[in-house]
Coordinates of C-alpha atoms in Angstrom, one line a residue:
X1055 CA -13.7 10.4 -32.0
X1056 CA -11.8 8.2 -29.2
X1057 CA -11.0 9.2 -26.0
X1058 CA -8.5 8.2 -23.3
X1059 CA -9.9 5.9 -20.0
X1060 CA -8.7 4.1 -17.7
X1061 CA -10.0 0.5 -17.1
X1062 CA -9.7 -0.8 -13.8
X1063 CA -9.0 -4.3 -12.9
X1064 CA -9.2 -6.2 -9.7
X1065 CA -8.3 -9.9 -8.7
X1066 CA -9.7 -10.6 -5.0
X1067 CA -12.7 -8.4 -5.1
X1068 CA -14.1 -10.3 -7.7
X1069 CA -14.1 -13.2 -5.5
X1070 CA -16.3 -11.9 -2.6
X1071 CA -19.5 -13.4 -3.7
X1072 CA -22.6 -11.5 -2.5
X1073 CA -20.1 -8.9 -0.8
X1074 CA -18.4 -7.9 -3.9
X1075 CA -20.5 -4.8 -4.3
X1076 CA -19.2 -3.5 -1.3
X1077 CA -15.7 -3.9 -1.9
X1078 CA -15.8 -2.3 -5.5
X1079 CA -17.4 0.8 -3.9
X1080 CA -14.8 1.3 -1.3
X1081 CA -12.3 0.7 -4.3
X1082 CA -14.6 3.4 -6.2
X1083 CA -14.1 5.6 -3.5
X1084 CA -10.3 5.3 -2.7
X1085 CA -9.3 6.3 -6.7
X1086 CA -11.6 9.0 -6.5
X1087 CA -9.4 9.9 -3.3
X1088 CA -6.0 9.0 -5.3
X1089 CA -6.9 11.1 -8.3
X1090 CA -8.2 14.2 -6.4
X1091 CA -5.6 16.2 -8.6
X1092 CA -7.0 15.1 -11.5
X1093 CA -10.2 16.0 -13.4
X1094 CA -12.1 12.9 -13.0
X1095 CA -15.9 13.5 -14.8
X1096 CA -17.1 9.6 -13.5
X1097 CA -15.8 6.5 -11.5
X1098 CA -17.9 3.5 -13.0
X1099 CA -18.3 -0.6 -12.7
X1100 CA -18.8 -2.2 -16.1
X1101 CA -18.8 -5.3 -16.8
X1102 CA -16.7 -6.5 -14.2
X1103 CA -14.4 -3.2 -14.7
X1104 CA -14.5 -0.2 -12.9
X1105 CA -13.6 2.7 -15.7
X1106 CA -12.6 6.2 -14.9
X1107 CA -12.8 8.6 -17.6
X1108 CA -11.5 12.9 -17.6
X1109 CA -12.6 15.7 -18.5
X1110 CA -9.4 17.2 -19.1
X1111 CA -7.2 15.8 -22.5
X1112 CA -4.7 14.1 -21.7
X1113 CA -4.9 13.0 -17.9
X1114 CA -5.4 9.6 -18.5
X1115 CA -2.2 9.2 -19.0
X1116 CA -1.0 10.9 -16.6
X1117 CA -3.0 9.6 -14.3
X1118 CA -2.5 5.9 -15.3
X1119 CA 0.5 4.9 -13.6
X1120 CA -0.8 6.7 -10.1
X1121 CA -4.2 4.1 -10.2
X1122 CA -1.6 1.0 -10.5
X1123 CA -0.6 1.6 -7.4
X1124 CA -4.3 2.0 -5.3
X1125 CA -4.7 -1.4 -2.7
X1126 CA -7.1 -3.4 -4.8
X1127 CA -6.1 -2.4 -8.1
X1128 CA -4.7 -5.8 -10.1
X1129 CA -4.3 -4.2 -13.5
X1130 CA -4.8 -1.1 -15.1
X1131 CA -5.2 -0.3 -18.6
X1132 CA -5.3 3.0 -20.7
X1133 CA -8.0 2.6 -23.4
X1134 CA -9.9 4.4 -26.2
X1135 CA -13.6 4.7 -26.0
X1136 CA -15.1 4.8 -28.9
X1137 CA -18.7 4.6 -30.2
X1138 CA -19.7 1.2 -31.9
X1139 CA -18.9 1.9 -35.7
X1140 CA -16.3 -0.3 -37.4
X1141 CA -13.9 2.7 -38.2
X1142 CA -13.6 4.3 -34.9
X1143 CA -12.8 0.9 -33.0
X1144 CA -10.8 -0.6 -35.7
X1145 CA -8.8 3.1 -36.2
X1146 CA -8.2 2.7 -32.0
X1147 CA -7.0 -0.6 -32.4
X1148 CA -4.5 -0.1 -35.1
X1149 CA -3.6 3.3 -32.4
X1150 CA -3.4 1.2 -29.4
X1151 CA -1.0 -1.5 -30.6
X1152 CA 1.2 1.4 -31.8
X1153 CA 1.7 3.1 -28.6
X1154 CA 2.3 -0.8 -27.1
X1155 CA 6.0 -0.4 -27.8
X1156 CA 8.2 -2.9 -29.5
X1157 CA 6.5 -5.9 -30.4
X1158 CA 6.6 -8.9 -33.2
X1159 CA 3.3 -10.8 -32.5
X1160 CA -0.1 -9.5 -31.2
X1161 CA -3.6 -11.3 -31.2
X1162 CA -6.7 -9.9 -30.8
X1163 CA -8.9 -10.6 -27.6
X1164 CA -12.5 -9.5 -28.5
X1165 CA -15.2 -10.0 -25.8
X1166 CA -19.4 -8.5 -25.3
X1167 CA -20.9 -8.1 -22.3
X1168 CA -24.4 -8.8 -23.9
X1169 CA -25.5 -9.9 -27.1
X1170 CA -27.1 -6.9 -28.5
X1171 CA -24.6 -6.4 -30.4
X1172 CA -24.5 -8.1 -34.1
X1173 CA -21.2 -9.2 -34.3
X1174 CA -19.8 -11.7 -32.4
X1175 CA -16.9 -12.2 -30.0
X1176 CA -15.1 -14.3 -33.4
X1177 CA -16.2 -11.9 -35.5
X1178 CA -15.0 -8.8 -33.6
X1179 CA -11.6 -11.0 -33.6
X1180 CA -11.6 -11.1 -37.5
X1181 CA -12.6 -7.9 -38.5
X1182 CA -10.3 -6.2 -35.7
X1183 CA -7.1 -8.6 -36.9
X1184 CA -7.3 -7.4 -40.3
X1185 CA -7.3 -4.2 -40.0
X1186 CA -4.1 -4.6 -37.7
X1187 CA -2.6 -6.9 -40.3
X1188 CA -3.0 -4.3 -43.1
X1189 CA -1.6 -1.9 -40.5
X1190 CA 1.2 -3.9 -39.4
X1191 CA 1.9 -6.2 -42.1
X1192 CA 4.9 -7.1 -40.6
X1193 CA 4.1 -8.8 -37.6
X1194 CA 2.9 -12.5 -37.0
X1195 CA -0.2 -13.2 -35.3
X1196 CA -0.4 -15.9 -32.7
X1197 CA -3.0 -17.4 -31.1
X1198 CA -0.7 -18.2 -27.8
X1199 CA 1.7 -15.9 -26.2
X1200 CA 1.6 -13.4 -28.4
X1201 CA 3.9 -10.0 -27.3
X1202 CA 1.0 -8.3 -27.3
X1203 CA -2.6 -8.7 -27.4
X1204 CA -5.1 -6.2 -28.2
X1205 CA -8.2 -6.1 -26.3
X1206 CA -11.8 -4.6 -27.9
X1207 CA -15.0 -5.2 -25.1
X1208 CA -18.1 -3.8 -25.9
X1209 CA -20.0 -2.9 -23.4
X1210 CA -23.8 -1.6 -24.0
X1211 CA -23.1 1.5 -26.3
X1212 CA -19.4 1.7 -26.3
X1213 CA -16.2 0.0 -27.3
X1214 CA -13.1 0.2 -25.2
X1215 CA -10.0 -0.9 -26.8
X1216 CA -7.0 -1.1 -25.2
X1217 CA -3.3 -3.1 -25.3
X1218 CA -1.3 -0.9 -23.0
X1219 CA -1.2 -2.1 -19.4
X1220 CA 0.5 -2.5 -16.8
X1221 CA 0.1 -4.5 -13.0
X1222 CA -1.3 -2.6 -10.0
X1223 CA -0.4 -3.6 -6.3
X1224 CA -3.1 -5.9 -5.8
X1225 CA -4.5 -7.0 -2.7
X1226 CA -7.6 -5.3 -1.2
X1227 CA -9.0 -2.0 -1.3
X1228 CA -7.8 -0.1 1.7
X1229 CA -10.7 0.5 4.2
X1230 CA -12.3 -2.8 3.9
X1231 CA -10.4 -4.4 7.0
X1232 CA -10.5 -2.1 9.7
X1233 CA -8.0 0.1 11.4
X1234 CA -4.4 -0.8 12.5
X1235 CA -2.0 0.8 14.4
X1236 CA 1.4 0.7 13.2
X1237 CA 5.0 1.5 14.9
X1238 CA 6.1 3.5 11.9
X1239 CA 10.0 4.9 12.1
X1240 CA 11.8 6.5 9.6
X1241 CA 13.5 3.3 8.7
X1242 CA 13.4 0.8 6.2
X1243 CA 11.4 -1.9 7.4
X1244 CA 7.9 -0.4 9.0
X1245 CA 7.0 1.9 5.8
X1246 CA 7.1 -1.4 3.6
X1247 CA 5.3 -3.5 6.9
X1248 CA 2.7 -0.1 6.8
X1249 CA 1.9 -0.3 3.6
X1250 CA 1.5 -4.4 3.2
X1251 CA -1.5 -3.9 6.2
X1252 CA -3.1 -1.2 3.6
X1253 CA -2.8 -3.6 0.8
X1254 CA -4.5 -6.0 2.5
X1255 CA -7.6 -3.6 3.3
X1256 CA -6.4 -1.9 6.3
X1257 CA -6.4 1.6 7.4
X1258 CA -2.9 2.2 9.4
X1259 CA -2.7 4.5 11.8
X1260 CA 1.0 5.5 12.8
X1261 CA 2.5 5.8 15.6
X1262 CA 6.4 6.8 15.3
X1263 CA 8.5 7.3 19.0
X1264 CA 10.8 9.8 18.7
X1265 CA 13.9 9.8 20.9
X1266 CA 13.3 13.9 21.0
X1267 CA 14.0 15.4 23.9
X1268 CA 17.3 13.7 23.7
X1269 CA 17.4 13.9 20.2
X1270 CA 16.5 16.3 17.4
X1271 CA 13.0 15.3 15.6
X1272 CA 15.2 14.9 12.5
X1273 CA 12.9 11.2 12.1
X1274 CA 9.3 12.8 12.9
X1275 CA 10.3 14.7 9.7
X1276 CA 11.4 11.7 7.9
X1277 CA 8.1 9.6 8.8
X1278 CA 6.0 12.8 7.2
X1279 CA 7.9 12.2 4.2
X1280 CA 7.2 8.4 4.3
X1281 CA 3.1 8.8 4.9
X1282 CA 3.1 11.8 2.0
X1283 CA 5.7 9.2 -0.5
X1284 CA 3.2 6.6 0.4
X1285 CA 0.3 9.2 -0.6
X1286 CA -2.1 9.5 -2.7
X1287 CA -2.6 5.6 -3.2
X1288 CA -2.5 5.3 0.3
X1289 CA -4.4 7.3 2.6
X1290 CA -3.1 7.2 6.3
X1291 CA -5.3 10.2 8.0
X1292 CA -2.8 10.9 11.2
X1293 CA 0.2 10.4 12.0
X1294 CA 1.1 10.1 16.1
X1295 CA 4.1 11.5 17.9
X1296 CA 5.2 10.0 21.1
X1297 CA 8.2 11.6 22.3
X1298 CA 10.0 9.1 24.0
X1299 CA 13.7 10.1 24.7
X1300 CA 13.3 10.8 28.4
X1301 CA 11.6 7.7 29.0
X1302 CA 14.1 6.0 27.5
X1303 CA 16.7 7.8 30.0
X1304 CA 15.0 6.5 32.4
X1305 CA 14.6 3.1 32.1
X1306 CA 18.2 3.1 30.9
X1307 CA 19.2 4.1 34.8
X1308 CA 16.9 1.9 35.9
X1309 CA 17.6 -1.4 34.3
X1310 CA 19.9 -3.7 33.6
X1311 CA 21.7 -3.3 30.0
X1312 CA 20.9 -5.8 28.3
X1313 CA 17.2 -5.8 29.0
X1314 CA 16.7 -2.3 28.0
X1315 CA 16.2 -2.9 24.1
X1316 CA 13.2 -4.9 25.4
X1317 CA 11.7 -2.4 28.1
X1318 CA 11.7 0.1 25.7
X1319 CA 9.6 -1.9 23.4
X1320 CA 7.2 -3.1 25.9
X1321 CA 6.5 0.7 26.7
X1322 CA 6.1 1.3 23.1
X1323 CA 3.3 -1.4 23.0
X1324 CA 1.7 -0.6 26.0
X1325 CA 1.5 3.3 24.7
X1326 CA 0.2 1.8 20.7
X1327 CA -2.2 -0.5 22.8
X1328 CA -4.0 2.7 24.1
X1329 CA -4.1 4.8 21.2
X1330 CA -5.4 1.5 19.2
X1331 CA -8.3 1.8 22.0
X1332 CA -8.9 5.2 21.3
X1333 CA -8.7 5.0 17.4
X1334 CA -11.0 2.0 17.8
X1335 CA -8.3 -0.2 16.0
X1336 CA -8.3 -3.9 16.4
X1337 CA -4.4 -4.7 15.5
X1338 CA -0.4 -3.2 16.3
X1339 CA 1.9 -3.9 13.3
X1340 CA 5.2 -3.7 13.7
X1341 CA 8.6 -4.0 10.8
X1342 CA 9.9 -6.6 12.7
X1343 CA 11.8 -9.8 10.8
X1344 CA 12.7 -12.3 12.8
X1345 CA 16.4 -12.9 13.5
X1346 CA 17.1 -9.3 12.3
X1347 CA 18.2 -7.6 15.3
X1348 CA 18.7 -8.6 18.8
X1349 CA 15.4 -7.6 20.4
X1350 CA 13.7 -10.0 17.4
X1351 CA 14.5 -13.0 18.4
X1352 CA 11.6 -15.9 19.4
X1353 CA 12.2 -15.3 23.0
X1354 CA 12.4 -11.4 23.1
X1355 CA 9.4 -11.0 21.0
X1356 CA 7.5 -13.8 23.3
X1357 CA 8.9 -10.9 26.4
X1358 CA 7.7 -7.9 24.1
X1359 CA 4.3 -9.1 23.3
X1360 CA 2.9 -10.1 26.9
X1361 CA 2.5 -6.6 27.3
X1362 CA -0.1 -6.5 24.4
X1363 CA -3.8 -7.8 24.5
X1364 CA -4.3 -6.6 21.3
X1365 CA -2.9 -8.8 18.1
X1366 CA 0.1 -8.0 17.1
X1367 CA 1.0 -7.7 13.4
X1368 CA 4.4 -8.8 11.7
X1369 CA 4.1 -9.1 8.3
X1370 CA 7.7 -8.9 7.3
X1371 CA 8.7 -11.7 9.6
X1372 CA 9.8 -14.2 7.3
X1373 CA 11.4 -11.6 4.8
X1374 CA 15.2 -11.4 4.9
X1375 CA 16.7 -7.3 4.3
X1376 CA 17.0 -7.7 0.8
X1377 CA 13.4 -8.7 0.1
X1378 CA 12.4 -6.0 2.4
X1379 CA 14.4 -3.2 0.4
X1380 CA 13.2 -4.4 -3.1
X1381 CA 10.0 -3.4 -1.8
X1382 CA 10.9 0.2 0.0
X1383 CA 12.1 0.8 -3.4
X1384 CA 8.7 -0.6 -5.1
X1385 CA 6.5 1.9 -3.2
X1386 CA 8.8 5.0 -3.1
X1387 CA 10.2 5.2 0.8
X1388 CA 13.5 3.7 0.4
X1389 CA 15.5 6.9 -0.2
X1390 CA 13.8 8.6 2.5
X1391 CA 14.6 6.0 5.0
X1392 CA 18.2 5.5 4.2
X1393 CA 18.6 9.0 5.6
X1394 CA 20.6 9.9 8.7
X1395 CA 18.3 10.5 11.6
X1396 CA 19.0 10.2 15.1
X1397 CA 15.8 8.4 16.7
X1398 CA 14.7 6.4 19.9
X1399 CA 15.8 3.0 18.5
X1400 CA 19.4 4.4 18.3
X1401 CA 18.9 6.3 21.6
X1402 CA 20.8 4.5 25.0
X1403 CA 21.5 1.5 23.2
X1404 CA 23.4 -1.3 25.0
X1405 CA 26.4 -3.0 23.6
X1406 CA 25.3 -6.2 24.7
X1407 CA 21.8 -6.2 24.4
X1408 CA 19.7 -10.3 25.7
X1409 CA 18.8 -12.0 22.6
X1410 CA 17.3 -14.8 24.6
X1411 CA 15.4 -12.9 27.3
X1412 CA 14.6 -15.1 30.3
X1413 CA 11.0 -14.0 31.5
X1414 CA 11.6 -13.6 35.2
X1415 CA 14.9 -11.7 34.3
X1416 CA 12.1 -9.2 32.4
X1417 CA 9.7 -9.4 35.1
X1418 CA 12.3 -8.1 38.1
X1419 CA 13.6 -5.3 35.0
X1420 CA 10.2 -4.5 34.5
X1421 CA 9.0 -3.7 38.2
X1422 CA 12.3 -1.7 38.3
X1423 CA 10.2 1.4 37.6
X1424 CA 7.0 2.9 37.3
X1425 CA 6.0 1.4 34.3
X1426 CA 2.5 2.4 34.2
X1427 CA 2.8 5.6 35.5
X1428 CA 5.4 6.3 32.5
X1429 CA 2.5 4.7 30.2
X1430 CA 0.1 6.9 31.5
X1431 CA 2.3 10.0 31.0
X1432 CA 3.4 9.1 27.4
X1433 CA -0.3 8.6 26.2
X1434 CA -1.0 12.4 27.6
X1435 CA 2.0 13.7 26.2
X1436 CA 1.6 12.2 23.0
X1437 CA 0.9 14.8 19.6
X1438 CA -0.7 14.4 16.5
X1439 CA -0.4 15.7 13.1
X1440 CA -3.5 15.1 9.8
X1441 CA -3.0 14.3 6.3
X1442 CA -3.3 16.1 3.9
X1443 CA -1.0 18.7 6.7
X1444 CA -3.2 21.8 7.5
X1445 CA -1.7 25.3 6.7

């Protein structure tokens, strides 16, 4: 009798040579993370798959959609497993194009993994594609571009057949890159930056400025939301609060207007810079696009980033709003960020803030106060909270 798996398959990892062992265990790891609600029995590489498989009925399914959107995960497929006799894997075939949804043309796309078996590859094709003919006697079969093809692999003592699947994220499995810090707020634009750093391998580590005690933590609330929407696929383990709205008093008193957008932000780097020292992470990220707003033009982020020794991150900075918001939506944050919350980026705002800061103009604004002083006292003040939230 068939049962339900899921097939994983991955793009990049299977390009890392002699280091792609390593990469498909920290990919086995981070779905046996995602799926910690499920009743996983094994996590397993064949044959250039890695297949999960339930002991509960039924959660494949349920669990399918969840695995498409692990970092690493290309494609992921919900199969039948079935033993290697003709009936089963033909009867899963003729089951699998069924549930495939509306279709007029399939193929069949037979492959071994060793040759132990009699049949070949062709003949697999053949005696699979009748079946499915006699099945579906209406439906064409084509060779190229078929609506849908039906895949049967046999691997050592099993047959997994499958048509129904669907893309994953992609990218690399999250942990294989290091850790990252990450200016997360509760708007749009650092969720989607956060989570294109974890689809490239990284581990982010947040770090949201809230504008509380001059405003209510409304956003600290929000960015919870964000890490738990981005959760399970991706696993972000703490979440740092820096509350910032006095500091941001401050400087407002101190300085000039229209440099304060970018004080503020060369605070918030300095402050990132020594957590990323204590979290041992080797990057800052940022949601910045450049143009956007005034403090990210060339010249203001050339003013914000002398503060950093560190690299600093900006992977949406060729992405105009739209693109940005297509892919808050993708990943599940949009709704949350589109919520009212008063924060530090709204907090003593100037209404003609330098979008072409002159650095010596920044350097006498700079020594205006006690910058390091403030740094030190933001880094001791600074809170924490750990995902999954303890009780």
């Amino acid at each position: 009798m068939a049962s339900r798996v899921c097939l994983v398959h991955y793009h990049e990892i299977g390009l890392k040579g002699k280091n792609r062992a390593r990469f498909e265990h920290i990919l086995m790891d981070n779905l046996k993370a995602a799926l910690a609600a499920f009743s996983v029995a094994t996590i397993a590489r064949i044959s250039g798959h890695i297949l999960v498989t339930f002991s509960v009925a039924g959660e494949a399914e349920r669990a399918f959609e969840l695995i498409a959107r692990v970092p690493g995960v290309a494609r992921v497929s919900l199969a039948f497993h079935t033993n290697r006799e003709a009936h089963e894997y033909c009867q899963a075939a003729v089951r699998a194009l069924r549930e495939a949804g509306e279709f007029s043309s399939f193929k069949v796309a037979a492959r071994r993994s060793n040759t132990d078996y009699e049949l070949t590859s062709i003949d697999l094709n053949r005696q699979v594609g009748e079946v499915l003919c006699e099945a579906f006697p209406d439906k064409k079969v084509l060779m190229h571009d078929p609506d849908i093809q039906v895949h049967v692999l046999v691997v050592q003592g099993s047959v997994y057949v499958y048509a129904k699947s669907i893309p994953g994220v992609g990218g690399l499995p999250q942990g294989s890159a290091g850790k990252v810090v990450t200016l997360l707020s509760s708007g749009i634009d650092s969720p989607v930056a956060t989570w294109m750093l974890a689809r490239r391998g990284a581990t982010p580590v947040p770090v949201h400025f809230s504008g509380r005690p001059q405003t209510a933590d409304t956003s600290e609330y929000l960015v919870q939301d964000v890490i738990e929407a981005l959760a399970p696929a991706v696993k972000i383990p703490r979440l740092y609060v820096v509350p910032f709205g006095d500091c941001q008093r401050e400087i407002s008193l101190a300085c000039p207007s229209d440099l304060r957008v970018i004080m503020y932000r060369r605070v918030m780097y300095s402050v990132a810079e020594r957590i990323a020292r204590l979290e041992n992470a080797k990057a800052i990220v940022t949601g910045e696009s450049l143009g956007q707003v005034a403090s990210q033009t060339l010249e203001n982020i050339m003013a914000v980033n002398e503060v950093a020794s560190l690299p600093v991150f900006r992977p949406l900075i060729g992405s105009d709003k739209q693109e940005i918001i297509a892919r808050a939506k993708q990943i599940g944050t949009y709704d949350i960020s589109t919520q009212d919350a008063p924060d530090c980026c709204t907090l003593f705002m100037p209404r003609r803030p330098e979008t072409h800061a002159k650095m010596d103009k920044v350097h006498e604004a700079w020594d205006m106060f006690d910058h390091d002083a403030m740094i030190d006292q933001l880094v001791r003040d600074v809170e924490h909270i750990d995902f999954p939230r303890q009780p």
